[in-house]
mmCIF file of C-alpha atoms and ligand atoms in Angstrom:
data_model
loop_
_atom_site.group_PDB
_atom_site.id
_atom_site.type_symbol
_atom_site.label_atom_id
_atom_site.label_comp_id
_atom_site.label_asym_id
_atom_site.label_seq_id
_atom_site.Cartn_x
_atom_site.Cartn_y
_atom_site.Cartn_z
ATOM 1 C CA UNK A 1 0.000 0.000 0.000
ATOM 2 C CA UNK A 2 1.650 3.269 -1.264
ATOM 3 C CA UNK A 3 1.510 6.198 1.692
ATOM 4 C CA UNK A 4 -1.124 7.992 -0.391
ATOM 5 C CA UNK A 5 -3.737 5.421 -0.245
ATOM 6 C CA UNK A 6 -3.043 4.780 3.686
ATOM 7 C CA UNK A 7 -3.749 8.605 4.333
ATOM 8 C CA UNK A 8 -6.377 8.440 1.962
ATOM 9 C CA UNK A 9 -8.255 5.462 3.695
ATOM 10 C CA UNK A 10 -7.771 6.312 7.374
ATOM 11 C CA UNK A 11 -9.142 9.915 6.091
ATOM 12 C CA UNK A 12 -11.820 8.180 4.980
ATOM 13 C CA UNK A 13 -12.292 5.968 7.781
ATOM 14 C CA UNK A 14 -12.513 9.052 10.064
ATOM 15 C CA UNK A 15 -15.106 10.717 7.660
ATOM 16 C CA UNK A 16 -17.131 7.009 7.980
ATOM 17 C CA UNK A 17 -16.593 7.489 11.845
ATOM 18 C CA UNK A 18 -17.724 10.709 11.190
ATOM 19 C CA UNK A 19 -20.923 9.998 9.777
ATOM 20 C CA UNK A 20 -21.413 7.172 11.954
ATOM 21 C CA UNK A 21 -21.554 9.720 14.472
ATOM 22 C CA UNK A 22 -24.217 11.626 13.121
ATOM 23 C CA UNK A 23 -26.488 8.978 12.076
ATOM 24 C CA UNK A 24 -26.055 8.409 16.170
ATOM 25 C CA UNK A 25 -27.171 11.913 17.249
ATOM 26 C CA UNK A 26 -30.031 12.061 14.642
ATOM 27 C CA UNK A 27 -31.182 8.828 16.520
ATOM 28 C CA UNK A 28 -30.417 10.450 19.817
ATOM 29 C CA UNK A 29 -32.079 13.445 19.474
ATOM 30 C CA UNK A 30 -35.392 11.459 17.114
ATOM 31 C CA UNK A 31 -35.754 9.352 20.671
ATOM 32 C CA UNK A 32 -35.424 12.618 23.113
ATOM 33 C CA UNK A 33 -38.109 14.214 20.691
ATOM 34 C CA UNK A 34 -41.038 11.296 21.022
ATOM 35 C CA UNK A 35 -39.793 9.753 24.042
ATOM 36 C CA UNK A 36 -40.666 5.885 24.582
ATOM 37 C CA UNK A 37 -43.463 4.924 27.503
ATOM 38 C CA UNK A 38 -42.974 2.787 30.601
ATOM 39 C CA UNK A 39 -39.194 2.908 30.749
ATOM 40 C CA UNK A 40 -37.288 3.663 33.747
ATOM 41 C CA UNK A 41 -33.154 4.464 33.116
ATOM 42 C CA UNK A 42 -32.219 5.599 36.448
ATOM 43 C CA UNK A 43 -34.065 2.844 38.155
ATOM 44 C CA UNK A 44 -32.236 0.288 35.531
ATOM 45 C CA UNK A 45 -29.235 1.782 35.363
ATOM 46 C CA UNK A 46 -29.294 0.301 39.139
ATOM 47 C CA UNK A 47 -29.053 1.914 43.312
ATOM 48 C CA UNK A 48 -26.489 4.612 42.689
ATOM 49 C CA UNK A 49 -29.191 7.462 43.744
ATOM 50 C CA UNK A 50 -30.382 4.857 46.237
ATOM 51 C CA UNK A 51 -31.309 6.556 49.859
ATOM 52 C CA UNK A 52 -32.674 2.943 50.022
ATOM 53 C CA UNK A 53 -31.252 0.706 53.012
ATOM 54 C CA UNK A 54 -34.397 -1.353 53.672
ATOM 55 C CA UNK A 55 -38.404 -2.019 53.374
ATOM 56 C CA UNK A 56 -40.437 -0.769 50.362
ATOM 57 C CA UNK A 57 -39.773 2.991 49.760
ATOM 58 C CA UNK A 58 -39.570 3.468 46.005
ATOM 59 C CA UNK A 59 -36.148 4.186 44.663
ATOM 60 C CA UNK A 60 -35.666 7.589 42.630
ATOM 61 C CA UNK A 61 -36.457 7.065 39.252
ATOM 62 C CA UNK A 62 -38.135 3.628 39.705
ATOM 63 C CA UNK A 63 -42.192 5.140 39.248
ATOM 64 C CA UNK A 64 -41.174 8.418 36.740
ATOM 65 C CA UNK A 65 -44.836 8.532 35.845
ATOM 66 C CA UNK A 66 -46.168 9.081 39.211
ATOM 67 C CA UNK A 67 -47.110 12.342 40.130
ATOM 68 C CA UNK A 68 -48.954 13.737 43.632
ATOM 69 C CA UNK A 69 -52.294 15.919 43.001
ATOM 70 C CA UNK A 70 -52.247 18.587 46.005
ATOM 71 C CA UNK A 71 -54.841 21.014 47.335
ATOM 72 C CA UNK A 72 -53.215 24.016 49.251
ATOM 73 C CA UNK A 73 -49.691 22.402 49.518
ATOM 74 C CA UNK A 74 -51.252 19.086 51.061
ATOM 75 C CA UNK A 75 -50.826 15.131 48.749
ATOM 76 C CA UNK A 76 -54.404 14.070 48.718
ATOM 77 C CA UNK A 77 -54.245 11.396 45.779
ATOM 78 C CA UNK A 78 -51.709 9.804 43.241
ATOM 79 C CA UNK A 79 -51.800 10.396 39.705
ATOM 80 C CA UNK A 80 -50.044 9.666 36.078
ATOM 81 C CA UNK A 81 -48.429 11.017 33.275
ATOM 82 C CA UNK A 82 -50.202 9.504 29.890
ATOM 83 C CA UNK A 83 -48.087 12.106 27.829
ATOM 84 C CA UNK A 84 -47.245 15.706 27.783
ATOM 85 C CA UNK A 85 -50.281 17.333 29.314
ATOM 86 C CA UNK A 86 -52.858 14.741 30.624
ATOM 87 C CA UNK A 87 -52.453 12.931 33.824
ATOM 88 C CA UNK A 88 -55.016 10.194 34.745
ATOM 89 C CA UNK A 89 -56.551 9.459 38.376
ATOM 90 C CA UNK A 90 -59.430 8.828 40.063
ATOM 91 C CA UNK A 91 -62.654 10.492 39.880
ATOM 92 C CA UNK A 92 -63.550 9.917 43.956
ATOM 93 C CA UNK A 93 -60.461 12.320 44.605
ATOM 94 C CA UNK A 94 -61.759 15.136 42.747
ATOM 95 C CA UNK A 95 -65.601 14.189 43.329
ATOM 96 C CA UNK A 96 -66.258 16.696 46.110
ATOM 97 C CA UNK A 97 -68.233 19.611 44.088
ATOM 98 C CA UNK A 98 -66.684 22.781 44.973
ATOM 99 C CA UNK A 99 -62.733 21.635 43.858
ATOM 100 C CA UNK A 100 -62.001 23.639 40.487
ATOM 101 C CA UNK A 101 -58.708 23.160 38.352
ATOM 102 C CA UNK A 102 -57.248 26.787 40.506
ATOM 103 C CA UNK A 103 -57.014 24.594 43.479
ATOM 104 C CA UNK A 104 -54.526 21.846 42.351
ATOM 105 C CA UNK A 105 -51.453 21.170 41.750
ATOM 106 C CA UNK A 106 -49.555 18.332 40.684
ATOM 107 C CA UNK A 107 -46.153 17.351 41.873
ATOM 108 C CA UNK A 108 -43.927 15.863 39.388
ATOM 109 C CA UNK A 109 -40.072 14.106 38.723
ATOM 110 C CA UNK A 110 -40.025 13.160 42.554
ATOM 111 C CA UNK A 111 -40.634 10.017 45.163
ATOM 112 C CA UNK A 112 -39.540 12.288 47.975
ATOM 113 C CA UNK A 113 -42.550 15.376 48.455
ATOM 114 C CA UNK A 114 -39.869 17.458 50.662
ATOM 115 C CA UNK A 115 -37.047 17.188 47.629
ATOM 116 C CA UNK A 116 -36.042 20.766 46.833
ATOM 117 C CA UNK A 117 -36.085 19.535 43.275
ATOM 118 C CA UNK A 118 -39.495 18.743 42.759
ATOM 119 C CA UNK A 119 -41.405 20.472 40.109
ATOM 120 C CA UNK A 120 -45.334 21.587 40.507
ATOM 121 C CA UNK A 121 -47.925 22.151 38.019
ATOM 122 C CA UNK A 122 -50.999 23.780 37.485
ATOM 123 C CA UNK A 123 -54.408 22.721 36.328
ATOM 124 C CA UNK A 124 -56.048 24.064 33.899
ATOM 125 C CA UNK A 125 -59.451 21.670 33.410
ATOM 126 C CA UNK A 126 -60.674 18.434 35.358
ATOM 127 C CA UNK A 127 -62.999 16.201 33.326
ATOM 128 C CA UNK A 128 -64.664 13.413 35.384
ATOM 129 C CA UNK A 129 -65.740 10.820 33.911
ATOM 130 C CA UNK A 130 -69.886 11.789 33.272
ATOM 131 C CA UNK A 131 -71.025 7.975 34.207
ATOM 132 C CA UNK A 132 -69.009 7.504 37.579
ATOM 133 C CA UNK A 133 -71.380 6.445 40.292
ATOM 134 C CA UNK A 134 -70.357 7.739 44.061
ATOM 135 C CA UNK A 135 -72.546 4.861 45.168
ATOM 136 C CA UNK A 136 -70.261 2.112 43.475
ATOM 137 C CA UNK A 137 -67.039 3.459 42.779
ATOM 138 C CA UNK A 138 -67.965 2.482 38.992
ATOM 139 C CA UNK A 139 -66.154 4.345 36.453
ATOM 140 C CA UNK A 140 -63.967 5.703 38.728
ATOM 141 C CA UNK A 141 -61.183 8.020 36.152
ATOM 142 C CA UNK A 142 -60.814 11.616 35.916
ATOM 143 C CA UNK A 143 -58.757 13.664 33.791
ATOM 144 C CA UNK A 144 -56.334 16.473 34.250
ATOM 145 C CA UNK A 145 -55.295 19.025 31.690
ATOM 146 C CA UNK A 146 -51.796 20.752 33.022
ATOM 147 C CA UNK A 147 -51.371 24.499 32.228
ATOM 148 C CA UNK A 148 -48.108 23.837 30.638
ATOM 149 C CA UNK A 149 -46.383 20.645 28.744
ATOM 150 C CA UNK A 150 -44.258 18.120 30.870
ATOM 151 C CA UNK A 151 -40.728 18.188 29.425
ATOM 152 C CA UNK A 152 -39.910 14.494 29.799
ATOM 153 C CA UNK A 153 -36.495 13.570 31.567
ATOM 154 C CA UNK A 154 -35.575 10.648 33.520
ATOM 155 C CA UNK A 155 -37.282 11.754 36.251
ATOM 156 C CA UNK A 156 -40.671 12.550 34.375
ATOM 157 C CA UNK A 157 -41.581 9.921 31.849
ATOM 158 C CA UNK A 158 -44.927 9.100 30.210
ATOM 159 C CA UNK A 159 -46.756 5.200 31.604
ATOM 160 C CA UNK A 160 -47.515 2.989 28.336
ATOM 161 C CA UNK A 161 -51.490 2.824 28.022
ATOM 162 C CA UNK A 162 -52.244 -0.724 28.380
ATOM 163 C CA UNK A 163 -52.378 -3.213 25.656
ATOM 164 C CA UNK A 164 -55.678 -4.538 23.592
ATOM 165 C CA UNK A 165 -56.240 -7.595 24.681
ATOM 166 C CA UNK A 166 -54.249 -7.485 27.544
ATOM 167 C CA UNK A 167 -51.977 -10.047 28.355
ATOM 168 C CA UNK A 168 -53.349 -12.966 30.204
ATOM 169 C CA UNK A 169 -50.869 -12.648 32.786
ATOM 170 C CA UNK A 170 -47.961 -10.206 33.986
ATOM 171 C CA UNK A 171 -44.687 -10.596 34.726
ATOM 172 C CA UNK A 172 -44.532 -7.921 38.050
ATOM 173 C CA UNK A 173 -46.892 -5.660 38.913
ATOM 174 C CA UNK A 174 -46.821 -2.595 41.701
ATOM 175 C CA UNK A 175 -48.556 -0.275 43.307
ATOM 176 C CA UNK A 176 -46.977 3.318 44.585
ATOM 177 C CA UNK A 177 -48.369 5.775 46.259
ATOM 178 C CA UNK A 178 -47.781 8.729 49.082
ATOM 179 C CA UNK A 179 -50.720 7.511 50.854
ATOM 180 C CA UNK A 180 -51.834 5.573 54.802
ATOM 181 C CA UNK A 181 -49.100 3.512 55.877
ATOM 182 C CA UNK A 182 -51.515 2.345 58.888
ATOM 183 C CA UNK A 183 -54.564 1.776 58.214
ATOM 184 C CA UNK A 184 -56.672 3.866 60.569
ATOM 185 C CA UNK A 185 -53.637 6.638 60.776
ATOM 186 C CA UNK A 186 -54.552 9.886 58.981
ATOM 187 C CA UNK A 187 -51.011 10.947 59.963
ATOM 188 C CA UNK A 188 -49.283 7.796 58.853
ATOM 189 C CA UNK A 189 -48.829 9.588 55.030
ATOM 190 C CA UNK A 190 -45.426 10.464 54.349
ATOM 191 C CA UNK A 191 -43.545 12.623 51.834
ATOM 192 C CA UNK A 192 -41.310 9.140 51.216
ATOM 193 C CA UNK A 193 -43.093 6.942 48.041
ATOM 194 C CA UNK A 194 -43.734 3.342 49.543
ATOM 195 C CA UNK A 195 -44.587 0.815 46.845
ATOM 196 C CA UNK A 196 -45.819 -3.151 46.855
ATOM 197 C CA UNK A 197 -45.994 -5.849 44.488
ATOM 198 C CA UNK A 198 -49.170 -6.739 43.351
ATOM 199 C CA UNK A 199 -50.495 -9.975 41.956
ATOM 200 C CA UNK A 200 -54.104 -9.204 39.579
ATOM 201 C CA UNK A 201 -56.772 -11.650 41.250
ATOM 202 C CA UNK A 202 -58.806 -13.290 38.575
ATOM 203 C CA UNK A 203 -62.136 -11.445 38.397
ATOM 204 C CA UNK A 204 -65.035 -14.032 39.281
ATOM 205 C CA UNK A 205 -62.857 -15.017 42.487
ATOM 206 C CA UNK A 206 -62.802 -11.669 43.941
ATOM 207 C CA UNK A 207 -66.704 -11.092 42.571
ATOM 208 C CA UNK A 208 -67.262 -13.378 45.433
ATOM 209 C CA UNK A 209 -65.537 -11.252 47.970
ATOM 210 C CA UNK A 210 -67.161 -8.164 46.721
ATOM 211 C CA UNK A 211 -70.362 -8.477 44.876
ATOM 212 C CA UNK A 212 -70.923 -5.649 43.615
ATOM 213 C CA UNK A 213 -67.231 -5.661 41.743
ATOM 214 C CA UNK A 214 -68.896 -4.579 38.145
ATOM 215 C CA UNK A 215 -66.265 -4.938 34.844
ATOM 216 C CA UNK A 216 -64.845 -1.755 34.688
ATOM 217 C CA UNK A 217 -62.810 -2.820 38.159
ATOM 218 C CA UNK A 218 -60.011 -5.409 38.748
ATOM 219 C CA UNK A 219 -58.756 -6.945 41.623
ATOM 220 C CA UNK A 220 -55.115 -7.114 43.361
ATOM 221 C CA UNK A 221 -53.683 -7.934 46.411
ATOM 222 C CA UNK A 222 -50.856 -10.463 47.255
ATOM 223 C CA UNK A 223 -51.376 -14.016 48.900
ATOM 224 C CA UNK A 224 -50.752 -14.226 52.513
ATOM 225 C CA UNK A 225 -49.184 -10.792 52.826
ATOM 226 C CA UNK A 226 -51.277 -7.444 53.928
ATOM 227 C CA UNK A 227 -49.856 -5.843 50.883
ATOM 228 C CA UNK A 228 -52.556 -2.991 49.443
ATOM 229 C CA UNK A 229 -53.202 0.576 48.602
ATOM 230 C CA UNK A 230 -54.662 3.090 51.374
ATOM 231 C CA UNK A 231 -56.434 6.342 51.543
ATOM 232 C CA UNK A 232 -54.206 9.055 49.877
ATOM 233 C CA UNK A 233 -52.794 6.588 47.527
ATOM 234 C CA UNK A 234 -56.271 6.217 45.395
ATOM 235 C CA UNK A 235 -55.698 7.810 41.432
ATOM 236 C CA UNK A 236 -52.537 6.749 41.453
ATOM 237 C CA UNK A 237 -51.220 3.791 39.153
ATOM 238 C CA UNK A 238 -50.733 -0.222 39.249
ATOM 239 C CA UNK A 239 -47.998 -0.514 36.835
ATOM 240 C CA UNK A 240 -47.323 -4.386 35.450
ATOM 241 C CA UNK A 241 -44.505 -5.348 32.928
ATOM 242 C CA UNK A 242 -44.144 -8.648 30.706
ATOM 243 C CA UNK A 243 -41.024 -10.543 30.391
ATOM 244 C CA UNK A 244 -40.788 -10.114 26.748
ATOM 245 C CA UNK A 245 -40.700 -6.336 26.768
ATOM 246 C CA UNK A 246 -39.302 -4.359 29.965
ATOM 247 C CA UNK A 247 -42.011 -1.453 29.577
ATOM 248 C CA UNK A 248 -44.301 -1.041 32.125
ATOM 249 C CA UNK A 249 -48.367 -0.855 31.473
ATOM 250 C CA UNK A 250 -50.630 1.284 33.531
ATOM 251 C CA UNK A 251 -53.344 -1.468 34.018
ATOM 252 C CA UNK A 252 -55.807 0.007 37.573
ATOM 253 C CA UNK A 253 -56.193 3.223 38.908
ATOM 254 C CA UNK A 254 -55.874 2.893 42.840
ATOM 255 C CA UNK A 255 -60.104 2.824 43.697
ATOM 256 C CA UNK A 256 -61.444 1.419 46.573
ATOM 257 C CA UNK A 257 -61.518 -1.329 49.005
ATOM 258 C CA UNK A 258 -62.415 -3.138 52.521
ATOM 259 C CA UNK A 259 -60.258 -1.340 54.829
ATOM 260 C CA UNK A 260 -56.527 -1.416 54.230
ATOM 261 C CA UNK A 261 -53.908 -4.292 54.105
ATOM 262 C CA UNK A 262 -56.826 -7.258 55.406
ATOM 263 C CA UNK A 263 -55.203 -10.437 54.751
ATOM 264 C CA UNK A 264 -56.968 -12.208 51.655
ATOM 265 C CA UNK A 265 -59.189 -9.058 50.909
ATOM 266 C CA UNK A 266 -57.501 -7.487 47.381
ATOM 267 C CA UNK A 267 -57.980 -3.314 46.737
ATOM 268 C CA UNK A 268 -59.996 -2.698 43.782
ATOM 269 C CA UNK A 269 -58.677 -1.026 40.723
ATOM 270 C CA UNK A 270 -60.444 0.489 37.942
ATOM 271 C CA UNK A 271 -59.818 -1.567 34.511
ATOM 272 C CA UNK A 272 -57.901 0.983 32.350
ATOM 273 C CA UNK A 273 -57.818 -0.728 29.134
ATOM 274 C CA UNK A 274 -61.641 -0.260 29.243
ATOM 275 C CA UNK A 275 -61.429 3.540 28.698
ATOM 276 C CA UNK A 276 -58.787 4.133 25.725
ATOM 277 C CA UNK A 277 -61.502 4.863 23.771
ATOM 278 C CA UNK A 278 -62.968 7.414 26.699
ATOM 279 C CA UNK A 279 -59.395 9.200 27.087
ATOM 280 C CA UNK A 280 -59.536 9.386 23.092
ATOM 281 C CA UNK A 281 -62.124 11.139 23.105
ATOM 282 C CA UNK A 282 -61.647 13.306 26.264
ATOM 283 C CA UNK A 283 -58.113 14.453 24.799
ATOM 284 C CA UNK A 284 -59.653 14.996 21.906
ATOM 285 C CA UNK A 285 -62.376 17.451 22.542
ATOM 286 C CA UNK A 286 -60.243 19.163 25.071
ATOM 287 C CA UNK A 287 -58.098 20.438 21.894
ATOM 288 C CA UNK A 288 -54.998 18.367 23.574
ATOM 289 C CA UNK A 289 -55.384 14.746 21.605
ATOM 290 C CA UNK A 290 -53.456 11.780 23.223
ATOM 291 C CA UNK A 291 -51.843 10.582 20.640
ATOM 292 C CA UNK A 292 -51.432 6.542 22.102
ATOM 293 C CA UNK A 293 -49.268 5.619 18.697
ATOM 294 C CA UNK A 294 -46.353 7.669 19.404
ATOM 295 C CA UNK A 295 -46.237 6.317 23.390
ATOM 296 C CA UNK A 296 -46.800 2.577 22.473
ATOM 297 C CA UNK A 297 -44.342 2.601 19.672
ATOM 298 C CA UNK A 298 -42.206 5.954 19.284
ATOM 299 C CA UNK A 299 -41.016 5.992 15.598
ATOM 300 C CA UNK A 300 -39.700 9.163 13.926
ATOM 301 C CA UNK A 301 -43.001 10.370 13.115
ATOM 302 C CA UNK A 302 -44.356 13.907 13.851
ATOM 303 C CA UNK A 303 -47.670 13.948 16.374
ATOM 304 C CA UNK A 304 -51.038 14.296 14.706
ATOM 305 C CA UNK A 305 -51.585 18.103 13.999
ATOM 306 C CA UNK A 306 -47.856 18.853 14.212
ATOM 307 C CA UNK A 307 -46.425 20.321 10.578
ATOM 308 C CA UNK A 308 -43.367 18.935 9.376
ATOM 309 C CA UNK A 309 -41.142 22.024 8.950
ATOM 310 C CA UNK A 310 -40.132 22.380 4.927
ATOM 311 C CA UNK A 311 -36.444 23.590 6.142
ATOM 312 C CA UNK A 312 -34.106 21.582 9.279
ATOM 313 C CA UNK A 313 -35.279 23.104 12.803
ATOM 314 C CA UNK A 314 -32.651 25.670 14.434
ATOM 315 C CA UNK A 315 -30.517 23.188 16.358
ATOM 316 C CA UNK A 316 -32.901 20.228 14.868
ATOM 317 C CA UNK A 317 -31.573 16.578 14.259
ATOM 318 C CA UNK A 318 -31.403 17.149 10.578
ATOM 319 C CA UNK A 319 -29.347 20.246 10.663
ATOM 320 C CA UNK A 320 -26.737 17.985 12.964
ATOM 321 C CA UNK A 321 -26.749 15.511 10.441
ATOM 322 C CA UNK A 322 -26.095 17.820 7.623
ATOM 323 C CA UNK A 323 -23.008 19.735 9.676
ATOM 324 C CA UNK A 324 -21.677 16.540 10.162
ATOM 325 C CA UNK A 325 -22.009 15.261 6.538
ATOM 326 C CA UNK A 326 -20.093 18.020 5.263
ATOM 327 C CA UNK A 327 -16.601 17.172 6.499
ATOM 328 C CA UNK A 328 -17.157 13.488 5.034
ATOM 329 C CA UNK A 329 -18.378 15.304 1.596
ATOM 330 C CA UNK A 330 -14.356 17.820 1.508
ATOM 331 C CA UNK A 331 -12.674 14.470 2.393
ATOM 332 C CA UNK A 332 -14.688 12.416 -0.394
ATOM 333 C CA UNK A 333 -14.165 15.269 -2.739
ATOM 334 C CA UNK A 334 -10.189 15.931 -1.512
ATOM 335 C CA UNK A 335 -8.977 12.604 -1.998
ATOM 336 C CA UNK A 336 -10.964 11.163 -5.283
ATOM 337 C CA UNK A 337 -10.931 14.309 -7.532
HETATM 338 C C1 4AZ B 1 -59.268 5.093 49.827
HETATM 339 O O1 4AZ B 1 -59.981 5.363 50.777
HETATM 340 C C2 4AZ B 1 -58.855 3.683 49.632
HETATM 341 N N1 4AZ B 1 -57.226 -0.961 50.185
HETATM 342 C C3 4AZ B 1 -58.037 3.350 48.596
HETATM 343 C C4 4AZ B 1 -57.651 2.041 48.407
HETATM 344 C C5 4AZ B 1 -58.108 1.079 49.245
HETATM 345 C C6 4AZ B 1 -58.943 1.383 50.296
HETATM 346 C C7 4AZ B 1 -59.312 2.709 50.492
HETATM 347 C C8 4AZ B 1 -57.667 -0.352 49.023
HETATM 348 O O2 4AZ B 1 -58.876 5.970 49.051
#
């Protein structure tokens, strides 16, 4: 090999690198812009944020769709991020009459309530579902509209809507919440986020323990342990994942129950997948549309409504990939003309 052709090749094996490179960042910066539901990086990338030593406080970064609704400065129920601006809960928390969206806010990209990092959010609308029934917690969901878009970071990501048909089993499931962490104790909440496994009861078994369970609910508890949900942790999530796919499903909405952490008596969850087509619609109407393709399988597509621009974005993926194509085109044009 003559000299020439060595600097030639290693040239152009930089200007390969090079490009290489840039195909990288466009991916990057495609995934940052449509970020991917259910996934937790700090959580997986394993305990070096831990405060963890023992029992079942949530690690930082393990529930990043988890958020606290608060009236005057005080946790009252859980919630979740679907996407940019909605979060889901549960209509009973925001049933009393006189709450409007002025009152709340909602406490996101935290498990600790004291952090100095938290961020807070207002509200701007509250739709309850029109056909929930005070009587029996049926059709328990509400919707919140924030006042400004959640910019998603590890800290704040969006929960996968579940799956149609669900699977017939999960892999793990949890609950999370701020809420009671004694039954009867109003004081017992804590700004700490306490989770439990939970294992989804088949329906016509816990029908028997609570007859009035109606199809829109689900049922989860965990054999011979008093693991459940309490008062304060009701809107917020119970979050499964499949061994195939690592992302994790919302599939209840914390709801009701017999008293707290009974042996062998499950909390009742309202059946998410059953109101896709309700949280279409809501989304829709609102003027904010939940666009469930874009969570369930990001791909470089724009959101519905969104333009694509006819020249790159200042700073946009495309103008990256174009600055870094250019050095590759001198060498190419260098060392073969
Ligand atoms: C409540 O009062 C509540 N054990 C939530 C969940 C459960 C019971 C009560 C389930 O918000």
């Amino acid at each position: 090999m003559t000299a020439l052709a060595s600097v030639t090749s290693s040239a152009n094996g930089e200007a390969k690198a090079m490009l290489l490179l840039s195909v990288l960042l466009l991916l990057s910066q495609a995934k940052g812009a449509h970020p991917e539901c259910g996934e937790r990086p700090i959580f997986e990338a394993g305990p070096q944020y831990s405060r963890i030593t023992e029992g079942m406080e949530a690690e930082v970064g393990e529930f990043p769709w988890l958020v606290s609704i608060q009236a005057g400065n005080e946790h009252f129920c859980g919630g979740t991020i679907i996407d940019e601006w909605w979060i889901v809960t549960a209509a009973h928390c925001l049933y009393s009459g006189d709450l409007e969206p002025k009152d709340l806010s909602v406490v996101l990209g935290t498990s600790d309530l004291q952090s100095p990092s938290l961020e807070i959010k207002g509200v701007t609308s509250i739709v309850l579902h029109k056909d929930f029934e005070r009587s029996n917690m049926n059709n328990d969901i509400a919707l919140l509209l924030l006042n400004s878009q959640i910019t998603f970071n590890d800290l704040k990501k969006p929960i996968c809507m579940p799956r149609q048909p669900s699977p017939s089993t999960w892999s793990e499931c949890w609950v999370a919440g701020w809420g009671q962490t004694e039954p009867d104790d109003k004081n017992s909440m804590g700004s700490d986020l306490m989770k439990v496994p939970m294992i989804i009861m088949d329906w016509q078994n816990c029908s028997k323990v609570f007859p009035n369970l109606t199809k829109n609910m689900l049922c989860a508890g965990y054999e011979n342990e008093n693991y459940d949900a309490c008062q304060g942790d009701s809107g917020g999530p119970l979050v499964c994942t499949t061994e195939s796919d690592k992302k994790w499903f919302q599939v209840g909405i914390v709801s009701w129950g017999r008293g707290c952490g009974m042996k062998n008596t499950p909390g009742v969850y309202t059946l998410l997948e059953n109101y896709s087509p309700w949280i279409k619609k809501v989304t829709e109407v609102q003027g904010r549309p939940y666009n469930s393709q874009i969570m369930r399988a990001p791909s470089m597509q724009k959101p519905k409504g969104s333009q694509a621009p006819k020249f790159p974005e200042p700073g946009g993926p495309r103008l990256w990939f174009l600055l870094c194509l250019l050095p590759y085109m001198l060498f190419q044009a260098i060392f073969y003309w």
